[in-house]
mmCIF file of C-alpha atoms in Angstrom:
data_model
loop_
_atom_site.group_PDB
_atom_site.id
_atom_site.type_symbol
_atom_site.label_atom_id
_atom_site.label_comp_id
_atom_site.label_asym_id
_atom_site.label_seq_id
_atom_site.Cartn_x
_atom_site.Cartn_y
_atom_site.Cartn_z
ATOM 1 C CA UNK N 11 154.112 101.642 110.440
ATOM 2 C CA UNK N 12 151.914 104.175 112.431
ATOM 3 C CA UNK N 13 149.298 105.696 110.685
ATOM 4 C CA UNK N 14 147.169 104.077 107.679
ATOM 5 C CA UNK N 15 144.191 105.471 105.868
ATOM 6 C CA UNK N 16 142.226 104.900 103.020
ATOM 7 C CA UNK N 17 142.003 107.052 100.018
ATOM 8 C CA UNK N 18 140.542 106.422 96.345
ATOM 9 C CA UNK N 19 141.072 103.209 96.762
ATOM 10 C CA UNK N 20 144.392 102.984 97.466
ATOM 11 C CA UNK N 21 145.976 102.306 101.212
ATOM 12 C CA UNK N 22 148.263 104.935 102.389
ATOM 13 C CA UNK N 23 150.971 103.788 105.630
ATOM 14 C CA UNK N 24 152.971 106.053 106.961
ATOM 15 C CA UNK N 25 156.592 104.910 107.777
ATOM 16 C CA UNK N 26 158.328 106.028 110.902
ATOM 17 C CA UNK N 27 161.628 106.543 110.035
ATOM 18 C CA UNK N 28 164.301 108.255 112.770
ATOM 19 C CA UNK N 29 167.408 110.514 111.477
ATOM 20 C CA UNK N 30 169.216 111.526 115.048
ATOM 21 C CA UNK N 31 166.769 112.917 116.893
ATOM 22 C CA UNK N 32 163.891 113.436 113.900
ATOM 23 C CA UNK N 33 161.435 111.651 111.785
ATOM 24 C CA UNK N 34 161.912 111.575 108.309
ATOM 25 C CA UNK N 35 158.726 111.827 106.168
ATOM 26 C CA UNK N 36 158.247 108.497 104.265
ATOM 27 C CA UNK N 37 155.632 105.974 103.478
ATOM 28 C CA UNK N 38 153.959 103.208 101.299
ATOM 29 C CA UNK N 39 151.213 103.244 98.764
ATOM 30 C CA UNK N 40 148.974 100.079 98.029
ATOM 31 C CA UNK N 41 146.285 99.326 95.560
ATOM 32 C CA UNK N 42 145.196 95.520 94.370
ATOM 33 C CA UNK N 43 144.770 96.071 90.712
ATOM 34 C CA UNK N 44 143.598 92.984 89.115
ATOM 35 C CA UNK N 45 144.238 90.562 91.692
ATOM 36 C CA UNK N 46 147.814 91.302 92.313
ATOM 37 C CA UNK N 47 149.122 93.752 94.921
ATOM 38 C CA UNK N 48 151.003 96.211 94.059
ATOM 39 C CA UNK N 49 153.340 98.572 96.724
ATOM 40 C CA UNK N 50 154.916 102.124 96.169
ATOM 41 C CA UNK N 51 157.278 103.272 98.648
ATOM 42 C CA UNK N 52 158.203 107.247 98.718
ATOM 43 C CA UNK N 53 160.889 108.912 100.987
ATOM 44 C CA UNK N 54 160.775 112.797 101.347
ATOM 45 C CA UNK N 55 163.722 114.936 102.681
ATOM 46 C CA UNK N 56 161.494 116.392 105.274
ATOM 47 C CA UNK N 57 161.872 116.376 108.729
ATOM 48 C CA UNK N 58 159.854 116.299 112.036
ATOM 49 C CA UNK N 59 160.561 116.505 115.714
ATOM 50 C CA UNK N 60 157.066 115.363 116.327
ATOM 51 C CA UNK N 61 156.371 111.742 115.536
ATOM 52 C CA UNK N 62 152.274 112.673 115.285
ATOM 53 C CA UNK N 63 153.514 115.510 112.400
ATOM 54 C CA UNK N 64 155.217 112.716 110.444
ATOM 55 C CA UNK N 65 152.592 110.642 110.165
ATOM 56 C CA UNK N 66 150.128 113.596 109.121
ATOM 57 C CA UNK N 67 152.467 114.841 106.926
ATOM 58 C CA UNK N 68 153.609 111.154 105.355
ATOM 59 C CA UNK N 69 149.569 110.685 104.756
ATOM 60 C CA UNK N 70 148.877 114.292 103.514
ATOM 61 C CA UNK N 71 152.129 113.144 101.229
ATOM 62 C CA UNK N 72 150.470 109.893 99.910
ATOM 63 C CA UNK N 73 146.690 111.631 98.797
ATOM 64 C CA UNK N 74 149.249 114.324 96.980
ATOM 65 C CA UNK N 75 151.267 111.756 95.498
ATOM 66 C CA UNK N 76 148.097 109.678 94.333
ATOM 67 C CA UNK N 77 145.963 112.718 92.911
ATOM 68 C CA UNK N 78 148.995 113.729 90.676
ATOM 69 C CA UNK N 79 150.024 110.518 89.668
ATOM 70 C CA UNK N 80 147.171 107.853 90.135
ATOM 71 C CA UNK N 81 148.156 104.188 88.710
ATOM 72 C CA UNK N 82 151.134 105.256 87.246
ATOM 73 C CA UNK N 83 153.301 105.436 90.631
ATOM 74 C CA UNK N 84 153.195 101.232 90.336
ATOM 75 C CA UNK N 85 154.790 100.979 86.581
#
């Protein structure tokens, strides 16, 4: 893990994850939601040659993936 932020409650990590000579764009999702933790992980087809883009992207990915989807990513 390499980048982390906080967003509407939720905790977004971004996941460095190396295909040759690239970073794939992946990460994890994390909310507590009545007492228990609960963890998304998403994987994305895109690509990177710049480990600081990955991480910007993967958390860009995250807030995206949370404002379409909120709770629902964990069922």
């Amino acid at each position: 893990m390499v980048g982390e932020e906080s967003y509407k409650g939720y905790t977004i990590k971004a996941i460095t994850m190396t295909v040759g000579s690239e970073y794939q764009l992946a990460g994890t999702i994390e909310k507590d939601i009545d007492g228990e933790a609960k963890s998304y992980q998403f994987v994305r087809a895109d690509r990177f040659s710049s480990k600081d883009d990955v991480v910007s992207f993967s958390l860009a990915k995250g807030r995206q993936i949370i404002d379409e989807q909120g709770d629902a990513i964990f069922r």
